């Protein structure tokens, strides 16, 4: 039986980055697990190190199809290319003659939201980086 997965991304500003990824993916804030009424209450239930005072954000696909995305603040900066990146399939279901224009339109919207274009690979995909430099592709 397949197992559900979640993705966790280290970051410098979890709350700000969460806004970008909610916009990019159509995700929402994930509610805290029962019986907790807030995320702060849930986090406080763990015996974490005293120096762990970073923020976090937990996002989910409201349709239940995509993986959960956790954004956790860490003190060290990003220093290299991601070993794992997301491919956002924005053109799935678009007519073939509109496929690339859907990718370009999405790149424009994400750039306006703080992403940058890293490179365009033909008319196959665009490599982008989120506001903190984490690479992802749109296809």
CSV table of N, CA and C in Angstrom, one decimal:
chain,number,residue,atom,x,y,z
A,1,UNK,N,0.8,-1.2,0.0
A,1,UNK,CA,0.0,0.0,0.0
A,1,UNK,C,0.9,1.2,0.0
A,2,UNK,N,0.6,2.2,-0.9
A,2,UNK,CA,1.4,3.4,-0.9
A,2,UNK,C,1.4,4.2,0.4
A,3,UNK,N,2.4,4.9,0.7
A,3,UNK,CA,2.5,5.7,2.0
A,3,UNK,C,2.4,7.2,1.6
A,4,UNK,N,1.7,7.9,2.3
A,4,UNK,CA,1.6,9.4,2.0
A,4,UNK,C,3.0,10.0,2.4
A,5,UNK,N,3.4,11.0,1.6
A,5,UNK,CA,4.6,11.7,2.0
A,5,UNK,C,4.4,13.2,2.3
A,6,UNK,N,5.3,13.7,3.0
A,6,UNK,CA,5.3,15.2,3.2
A,6,UNK,C,6.7,15.7,2.8
A,7,UNK,N,6.8,16.9,2.4
A,7,UNK,CA,8.0,17.6,2.1
A,7,UNK,C,8.3,18.6,3.2
A,8,UNK,N,9.6,18.6,3.6
A,8,UNK,CA,10.0,19.6,4.6
A,8,UNK,C,11.1,20.5,4.0
A,9,UNK,N,11.0,21.8,4.1
A,9,UNK,CA,12.0,22.7,3.5
A,9,UNK,C,12.5,23.6,4.6
A,10,UNK,N,13.8,23.6,4.8
A,10,UNK,CA,14.4,24.5,5.7
A,10,UNK,C,14.4,25.9,5.0
A,11,UNK,N,14.3,27.0,5.9
A,11,UNK,CA,14.2,28.3,5.4
A,11,UNK,C,14.6,29.3,6.4
A,12,UNK,N,14.7,30.6,6.0
A,12,UNK,CA,15.0,31.7,6.9
A,12,UNK,C,13.8,32.3,7.5
A,13,UNK,N,12.7,32.4,6.7
A,13,UNK,CA,11.4,33.1,7.2
A,13,UNK,C,10.2,32.2,6.7
A,14,UNK,N,9.8,31.3,7.6
A,14,UNK,CA,8.8,30.3,7.3
A,14,UNK,C,7.4,31.0,7.0
A,15,UNK,N,7.1,32.0,7.7
A,15,UNK,CA,5.8,32.7,7.5
A,15,UNK,C,5.7,33.3,6.1
A,16,UNK,N,6.8,34.1,5.8
A,16,UNK,CA,6.8,34.7,4.5
A,16,UNK,C,6.9,33.7,3.3
A,17,UNK,N,7.7,32.7,3.5
A,17,UNK,CA,7.8,31.7,2.4
A,17,UNK,C,6.6,30.9,2.3
A,18,UNK,N,5.8,30.7,3.4
A,18,UNK,CA,4.6,30.0,3.3
A,18,UNK,C,3.6,30.7,2.4
A,19,UNK,N,3.6,32.0,2.5
A,19,UNK,CA,2.7,32.8,1.6
A,19,UNK,C,3.0,32.6,0.1
A,20,UNK,N,4.3,32.5,-0.2
A,20,UNK,CA,4.6,32.3,-1.6
A,20,UNK,C,4.1,30.9,-2.0
A,21,UNK,N,4.4,29.9,-1.2
A,21,UNK,CA,4.1,28.5,-1.6
A,21,UNK,C,2.6,28.3,-1.6
A,22,UNK,N,1.8,28.9,-0.8
A,22,UNK,CA,0.4,28.8,-0.8
A,22,UNK,C,-0.1,29.4,-2.2
A,23,UNK,N,0.5,30.5,-2.6
A,23,UNK,CA,0.1,31.1,-3.9
A,23,UNK,C,0.5,30.2,-5.0
A,24,UNK,N,1.7,29.7,-5.0
A,24,UNK,CA,2.3,28.9,-6.1
A,24,UNK,C,1.5,27.5,-6.3
A,25,UNK,N,1.2,26.9,-5.1
A,25,UNK,CA,0.6,25.6,-5.2
A,25,UNK,C,-0.9,25.5,-5.0
A,26,UNK,N,-1.5,26.6,-4.6
A,26,UNK,CA,-2.9,26.6,-4.2
A,26,UNK,C,-3.2,25.9,-2.9
A,27,UNK,N,-2.2,25.8,-2.1
A,27,UNK,CA,-2.3,25.2,-0.8
A,27,UNK,C,-2.9,26.1,0.3
A,28,UNK,N,-3.2,25.6,1.4
A,28,UNK,CA,-3.7,26.3,2.6
A,28,UNK,C,-2.9,25.9,3.8
A,29,UNK,N,-3.1,26.8,4.8
A,29,UNK,CA,-2.5,26.4,6.1
A,29,UNK,C,-3.1,25.1,6.6
A,30,UNK,N,-2.3,24.2,7.1
A,30,UNK,CA,-2.9,23.0,7.6
A,30,UNK,C,-3.3,23.2,9.1
A,31,UNK,N,-4.5,22.8,9.4
A,31,UNK,CA,-4.9,22.9,10.8
A,31,UNK,C,-4.1,22.0,11.7
A,32,UNK,N,-4.0,22.4,13.0
A,32,UNK,CA,-3.2,21.6,13.9
A,32,UNK,C,-3.9,20.2,14.1
A,33,UNK,N,-3.2,19.2,14.5
A,33,UNK,CA,-3.8,17.9,14.7
A,33,UNK,C,-4.6,17.9,16.0
A,34,UNK,N,-5.7,17.2,16.0
A,34,UNK,CA,-6.5,17.1,17.3
A,34,UNK,C,-5.7,16.5,18.4
A,35,UNK,N,-5.8,16.9,19.6
A,35,UNK,CA,-6.8,17.7,20.1
A,35,UNK,C,-6.4,19.2,20.2
A,36,UNK,N,-5.3,19.6,19.6
A,36,UNK,CA,-4.8,20.9,19.7
A,36,UNK,C,-5.6,21.9,18.9
A,37,UNK,N,-5.7,23.1,19.4
A,37,UNK,CA,-6.5,24.2,18.8
A,37,UNK,C,-5.7,25.2,18.0
A,38,UNK,N,-4.3,25.2,18.3
A,38,UNK,CA,-3.4,26.1,17.6
A,38,UNK,C,-2.1,25.3,17.3
A,39,UNK,N,-1.4,25.8,16.3
A,39,UNK,CA,-0.1,25.2,16.0
A,39,UNK,C,0.9,25.4,17.2
A,40,UNK,N,0.8,26.6,17.8
A,40,UNK,CA,1.7,26.9,18.9
A,40,UNK,C,1.5,25.9,20.0
A,41,UNK,N,0.2,25.6,20.3
A,41,UNK,CA,-0.1,24.6,21.3
A,41,UNK,C,0.5,23.2,21.0
A,42,UNK,N,0.4,22.9,19.7
A,42,UNK,CA,0.9,21.6,19.2
A,42,UNK,C,2.4,21.5,19.4
A,43,UNK,N,3.1,22.6,18.9
A,43,UNK,CA,4.6,22.7,19.0
A,43,UNK,C,5.0,22.6,20.5
A,44,UNK,N,4.3,23.3,21.3
A,44,UNK,CA,4.7,23.3,22.8
A,44,UNK,C,4.6,21.9,23.4
A,45,UNK,N,3.8,21.0,22.8
A,45,UNK,CA,3.6,19.7,23.4
A,45,UNK,C,4.9,18.8,23.2
A,46,UNK,N,5.8,19.3,22.4
A,46,UNK,CA,7.1,18.5,22.2
A,46,UNK,C,8.2,19.0,23.1
A,47,UNK,N,9.1,18.1,23.5
A,47,UNK,CA,10.2,18.5,24.3
A,47,UNK,C,11.4,18.9,23.4
A,48,UNK,N,11.3,20.1,22.9
A,48,UNK,CA,12.3,20.6,21.9
A,48,UNK,C,13.4,21.3,22.7
A,49,UNK,N,14.6,21.3,22.0
A,49,UNK,CA,15.7,22.0,22.6
A,49,UNK,C,15.4,23.4,23.0
A,50,UNK,N,16.0,23.9,24.0
A,50,UNK,CA,15.7,25.3,24.4
A,50,UNK,C,16.1,26.4,23.4
A,51,UNK,N,17.1,26.0,22.6
A,51,UNK,CA,17.5,27.0,21.6
A,51,UNK,C,16.7,26.9,20.2
A,52,UNK,N,15.7,26.1,20.2
A,52,UNK,CA,14.9,25.9,19.0
A,52,UNK,C,13.7,26.8,19.1
A,53,UNK,N,13.9,28.1,18.7
A,53,UNK,CA,12.8,29.0,18.8
A,53,UNK,C,12.4,29.5,17.4
A,54,UNK,N,12.8,28.8,16.3
A,54,UNK,CA,12.4,29.2,15.0
A,54,UNK,C,10.9,28.9,14.7
A,55,UNK,N,10.4,29.7,13.8
A,55,UNK,CA,9.0,29.6,13.3
A,55,UNK,C,8.9,28.4,12.4
A,56,UNK,N,7.7,28.0,12.2
A,56,UNK,CA,7.4,26.9,11.2
A,56,UNK,C,6.0,27.2,10.6
A,57,UNK,N,5.8,26.6,9.4
A,57,UNK,CA,4.5,26.8,8.7
A,57,UNK,C,4.2,25.4,8.1
A,58,UNK,N,3.0,25.0,8.2
A,58,UNK,CA,2.5,23.7,7.7
A,58,UNK,C,1.4,23.9,6.8
A,59,UNK,N,1.6,23.4,5.5
A,59,UNK,CA,0.7,23.7,4.4
A,59,UNK,C,0.1,22.3,3.9
A,60,UNK,N,-1.1,22.4,3.4
A,60,UNK,CA,-1.6,21.2,2.8
A,60,UNK,C,-2.4,21.5,1.6
A,61,UNK,N,-2.6,20.5,0.7
A,61,UNK,CA,-3.4,20.6,-0.5
A,61,UNK,C,-4.9,20.4,0.0
A,62,UNK,N,-5.7,21.4,-0.2
A,62,UNK,CA,-7.1,21.3,0.3
A,62,UNK,C,-7.9,20.2,-0.4
A,63,UNK,N,-7.4,19.7,-1.5
A,63,UNK,CA,-8.1,18.6,-2.2
A,63,UNK,C,-7.6,17.2,-1.6
A,64,UNK,N,-6.5,17.2,-0.9
A,64,UNK,CA,-6.0,16.0,-0.3
A,64,UNK,C,-5.1,15.2,-1.3
A,65,UNK,N,-4.8,15.7,-2.4
A,65,UNK,CA,-4.0,15.0,-3.4
A,65,UNK,C,-2.5,15.2,-3.2
A,66,UNK,N,-2.1,16.4,-3.1
A,66,UNK,CA,-0.6,16.7,-3.0
A,66,UNK,C,-0.1,16.4,-1.6
A,67,UNK,N,1.3,16.4,-1.5
A,67,UNK,CA,1.9,16.1,-0.2
A,67,UNK,C,1.8,17.3,0.7
A,68,UNK,N,1.9,17.1,1.9
A,68,UNK,CA,2.0,18.2,2.9
A,68,UNK,C,3.3,18.9,2.8
A,69,UNK,N,3.4,20.2,3.0
A,69,UNK,CA,4.6,20.9,2.9
A,69,UNK,C,4.9,21.6,4.3
A,70,UNK,N,6.0,21.3,4.9
A,70,UNK,CA,6.4,21.9,6.1
A,70,UNK,C,7.6,22.9,5.8
A,71,UNK,N,7.5,24.1,6.4
A,71,UNK,CA,8.6,25.0,6.2
A,71,UNK,C,9.1,25.3,7.6
A,72,UNK,N,10.4,25.0,7.9
A,72,UNK,CA,11.0,25.2,9.2
A,72,UNK,C,12.2,26.1,9.1
A,73,UNK,N,12.2,27.1,10.0
A,73,UNK,CA,13.3,28.0,10.1
A,73,UNK,C,14.5,27.4,10.7
A,74,UNK,N,15.6,27.7,10.0
A,74,UNK,CA,16.9,27.2,10.5
A,74,UNK,C,17.9,28.4,10.5
A,75,UNK,N,18.9,28.3,11.4
A,75,UNK,CA,19.8,29.5,11.4
A,75,UNK,C,20.8,29.6,10.3
A,76,UNK,N,21.1,28.5,9.7
A,76,UNK,CA,22.1,28.5,8.6
A,76,UNK,C,21.5,28.9,7.3
A,77,UNK,N,22.2,29.6,6.4
A,77,UNK,CA,21.7,29.9,5.1
A,77,UNK,C,21.8,28.8,4.1
A,78,UNK,N,21.0,28.9,3.0
A,78,UNK,CA,21.1,27.9,1.9
A,78,UNK,C,22.4,28.2,1.2
A,79,UNK,N,23.2,27.1,1.0
A,79,UNK,CA,24.5,27.3,0.4
A,79,UNK,C,24.8,26.6,-0.9
A,80,UNK,N,23.9,25.7,-1.3
A,80,UNK,CA,24.1,24.9,-2.5
A,80,UNK,C,22.7,24.6,-3.2
A,81,UNK,N,22.8,24.0,-4.4
A,81,UNK,CA,21.6,23.6,-5.1
A,81,UNK,C,20.9,22.6,-4.3
A,82,UNK,N,19.5,22.7,-4.4
A,82,UNK,CA,18.7,21.7,-3.8
A,82,UNK,C,19.0,20.3,-4.3
A,83,UNK,N,19.0,19.3,-3.4
A,83,UNK,CA,19.2,17.9,-3.8
A,83,UNK,C,17.8,17.3,-4.3
A,84,UNK,N,16.7,17.9,-3.9
A,84,UNK,CA,15.4,17.5,-4.2
A,84,UNK,C,14.7,18.8,-4.6
A,85,UNK,N,13.9,18.8,-5.7
A,85,UNK,CA,13.1,20.0,-6.0
A,85,UNK,C,11.7,19.5,-6.5
A,86,UNK,N,10.8,20.5,-6.4
A,86,UNK,CA,9.5,20.2,-6.9
A,86,UNK,C,9.3,20.5,-8.3
A,87,UNK,N,8.5,19.7,-9.0
A,87,UNK,CA,8.1,20.0,-10.4
A,87,UNK,C,6.6,20.3,-10.2
A,88,UNK,N,6.2,21.6,-10.6
A,88,UNK,CA,4.8,21.9,-10.6
A,88,UNK,C,4.3,21.8,-12.0
A,89,UNK,N,3.3,20.9,-12.2
A,89,UNK,CA,2.8,20.6,-13.5
A,89,UNK,C,1.6,21.5,-13.8
A,90,UNK,N,1.9,22.7,-14.2
A,90,UNK,CA,0.9,23.7,-14.4
A,90,UNK,C,0.1,23.5,-15.7
A,91,UNK,N,0.7,22.8,-16.7
A,91,UNK,CA,0.1,22.7,-18.0
A,91,UNK,C,-0.7,21.4,-18.2
A,92,UNK,N,-0.7,20.5,-17.2
A,92,UNK,CA,-1.5,19.3,-17.3
A,92,UNK,C,-2.9,19.6,-17.6
A,93,UNK,N,-3.5,19.0,-18.6
A,93,UNK,CA,-4.9,19.2,-18.9
A,93,UNK,C,-5.1,20.4,-19.9
A,94,UNK,N,-4.0,21.2,-20.2
A,94,UNK,CA,-4.2,22.2,-21.2
A,94,UNK,C,-4.1,21.7,-22.6
A,95,UNK,N,-4.8,22.2,-23.5
A,95,UNK,CA,-4.7,21.8,-24.9
A,95,UNK,C,-3.2,22.0,-25.3
A,96,UNK,N,-2.7,21.1,-26.2
A,96,UNK,CA,-1.3,21.1,-26.6
A,96,UNK,C,-0.9,22.5,-27.1
A,97,UNK,N,-1.7,23.2,-27.9
A,97,UNK,CA,-1.4,24.5,-28.4
A,97,UNK,C,-1.3,25.6,-27.4
A,98,UNK,N,-1.8,25.3,-26.2
A,98,UNK,CA,-1.8,26.3,-25.1
A,98,UNK,C,-0.8,25.9,-24.0
A,99,UNK,N,-0.2,24.7,-24.1
A,99,UNK,CA,0.6,24.2,-23.0
A,99,UNK,C,1.7,25.2,-22.6
A,100,UNK,N,2.6,25.6,-23.6
A,100,UNK,CA,3.7,26.5,-23.2
A,100,UNK,C,3.2,27.8,-22.8
A,101,UNK,N,2.2,28.4,-23.3
A,101,UNK,CA,1.7,29.7,-22.9
A,101,UNK,C,1.2,29.6,-21.4
A,102,UNK,N,0.6,28.5,-21.0
A,102,UNK,CA,0.2,28.3,-19.6
A,102,UNK,C,1.5,28.3,-18.7
A,103,UNK,N,2.6,27.7,-19.1
A,103,UNK,CA,3.8,27.7,-18.4
A,103,UNK,C,4.3,29.1,-18.3
A,104,UNK,N,4.4,29.9,-19.4
A,104,UNK,CA,4.9,31.2,-19.4
A,104,UNK,C,4.0,32.1,-18.5
A,105,UNK,N,2.7,32.0,-18.6
A,105,UNK,CA,1.8,32.8,-17.7
A,105,UNK,C,2.0,32.5,-16.3
A,106,UNK,N,2.2,31.3,-15.9
A,106,UNK,CA,2.5,30.9,-14.5
A,106,UNK,C,3.8,31.5,-14.1
A,107,UNK,N,4.8,31.4,-14.9
A,107,UNK,CA,6.2,32.0,-14.6
A,107,UNK,C,6.0,33.5,-14.3
A,108,UNK,N,5.2,34.2,-15.1
A,108,UNK,CA,5.0,35.6,-14.9
A,108,UNK,C,4.4,35.9,-13.5
A,109,UNK,N,3.3,35.1,-13.2
A,109,UNK,CA,2.6,35.3,-11.9
A,109,UNK,C,3.6,35.0,-10.7
A,110,UNK,N,4.3,33.9,-10.8
A,110,UNK,CA,5.2,33.5,-9.7
A,110,UNK,C,6.4,34.5,-9.6
A,111,UNK,N,6.8,35.1,-10.7
A,111,UNK,CA,7.9,36.1,-10.7
A,111,UNK,C,7.3,37.4,-9.9
A,112,UNK,N,6.1,37.7,-10.2
A,112,UNK,CA,5.5,38.9,-9.6
A,112,UNK,C,5.3,38.6,-8.1
A,113,UNK,N,5.2,37.3,-7.7
A,113,UNK,CA,5.0,37.0,-6.3
A,113,UNK,C,6.4,36.8,-5.6
A,114,UNK,N,7.5,37.0,-6.3
A,114,UNK,CA,8.8,36.9,-5.6
A,114,UNK,C,9.8,35.9,-6.1
A,115,UNK,N,9.3,35.0,-7.0
A,115,UNK,CA,10.2,34.0,-7.6
A,115,UNK,C,11.1,34.6,-8.6
A,116,UNK,N,12.2,33.9,-9.0
A,116,UNK,CA,13.0,34.3,-10.1
A,116,UNK,C,13.2,33.2,-11.1
A,117,UNK,N,13.4,33.6,-12.3
A,117,UNK,CA,13.6,32.6,-13.4
A,117,UNK,C,15.1,32.3,-13.4
A,118,UNK,N,15.5,31.0,-13.2
A,118,UNK,CA,16.8,30.5,-13.3
A,118,UNK,C,17.2,30.3,-14.7
A,119,UNK,N,16.4,29.5,-15.4
A,119,UNK,CA,16.7,29.2,-16.8
A,119,UNK,C,15.4,28.7,-17.5
A,120,UNK,N,15.3,28.8,-18.8
A,120,UNK,CA,14.2,28.3,-19.6
A,120,UNK,C,14.8,27.2,-20.4
A,121,UNK,N,14.3,26.0,-20.3
A,121,UNK,CA,14.8,24.8,-21.0
A,121,UNK,C,13.9,24.5,-22.2
A,122,UNK,N,14.2,25.2,-23.3
A,122,UNK,CA,13.4,25.0,-24.5
A,122,UNK,C,11.9,25.4,-24.2
A,123,UNK,N,11.0,24.6,-24.8
A,123,UNK,CA,9.6,24.8,-24.4
A,123,UNK,C,9.1,23.6,-23.6
A,124,UNK,N,10.0,23.1,-22.8
A,124,UNK,CA,9.7,21.9,-21.9
A,124,UNK,C,9.4,22.3,-20.5
A,125,UNK,N,10.3,23.1,-19.9
A,125,UNK,CA,10.1,23.6,-18.5
A,125,UNK,C,10.9,24.8,-18.2
A,126,UNK,N,10.5,25.5,-17.1
A,126,UNK,CA,11.2,26.6,-16.6
A,126,UNK,C,11.7,26.3,-15.2
A,127,UNK,N,13.0,26.5,-15.0
A,127,UNK,CA,13.6,26.3,-13.7
A,127,UNK,C,13.5,27.7,-13.0
A,128,UNK,N,12.9,27.7,-11.8
A,128,UNK,CA,12.7,28.9,-11.1
A,128,UNK,C,13.3,28.8,-9.7
A,129,UNK,N,13.3,29.8,-8.9
A,129,UNK,CA,13.7,29.8,-7.5
A,129,UNK,C,12.7,30.6,-6.7
A,130,UNK,N,12.4,30.1,-5.5
A,130,UNK,CA,11.4,30.8,-4.7
A,130,UNK,C,12.1,32.0,-4.1
A,131,UNK,N,11.4,32.8,-3.3
A,131,UNK,CA,12.1,34.0,-2.7
A,131,UNK,C,13.3,33.8,-1.9
A,132,UNK,N,13.5,32.5,-1.4
A,132,UNK,CA,14.8,32.2,-0.6
A,132,UNK,C,15.8,31.4,-1.5
A,133,UNK,N,15.5,31.3,-2.8
A,133,UNK,CA,16.5,30.6,-3.6
A,133,UNK,C,16.3,29.1,-3.8
A,134,UNK,N,15.3,28.5,-3.3
A,134,UNK,CA,15.0,27.1,-3.5
A,134,UNK,C,14.5,26.8,-4.9
A,135,UNK,N,15.2,26.0,-5.6
A,135,UNK,CA,14.8,25.7,-7.0
A,135,UNK,C,13.6,24.8,-7.1
A,136,UNK,N,12.8,25.1,-8.2
A,136,UNK,CA,11.6,24.3,-8.5
A,136,UNK,C,11.4,24.5,-10.0
A,137,UNK,N,10.7,23.6,-10.6
A,137,UNK,CA,10.4,23.7,-12.1
A,137,UNK,C,8.9,23.8,-12.3
A,138,UNK,N,8.6,24.5,-13.3
A,138,UNK,CA,7.2,24.5,-13.8
A,138,UNK,C,7.2,24.0,-15.2
A,139,UNK,N,6.2,23.1,-15.4
A,139,UNK,CA,6.0,22.4,-16.7
A,139,UNK,C,4.6,22.5,-17.2
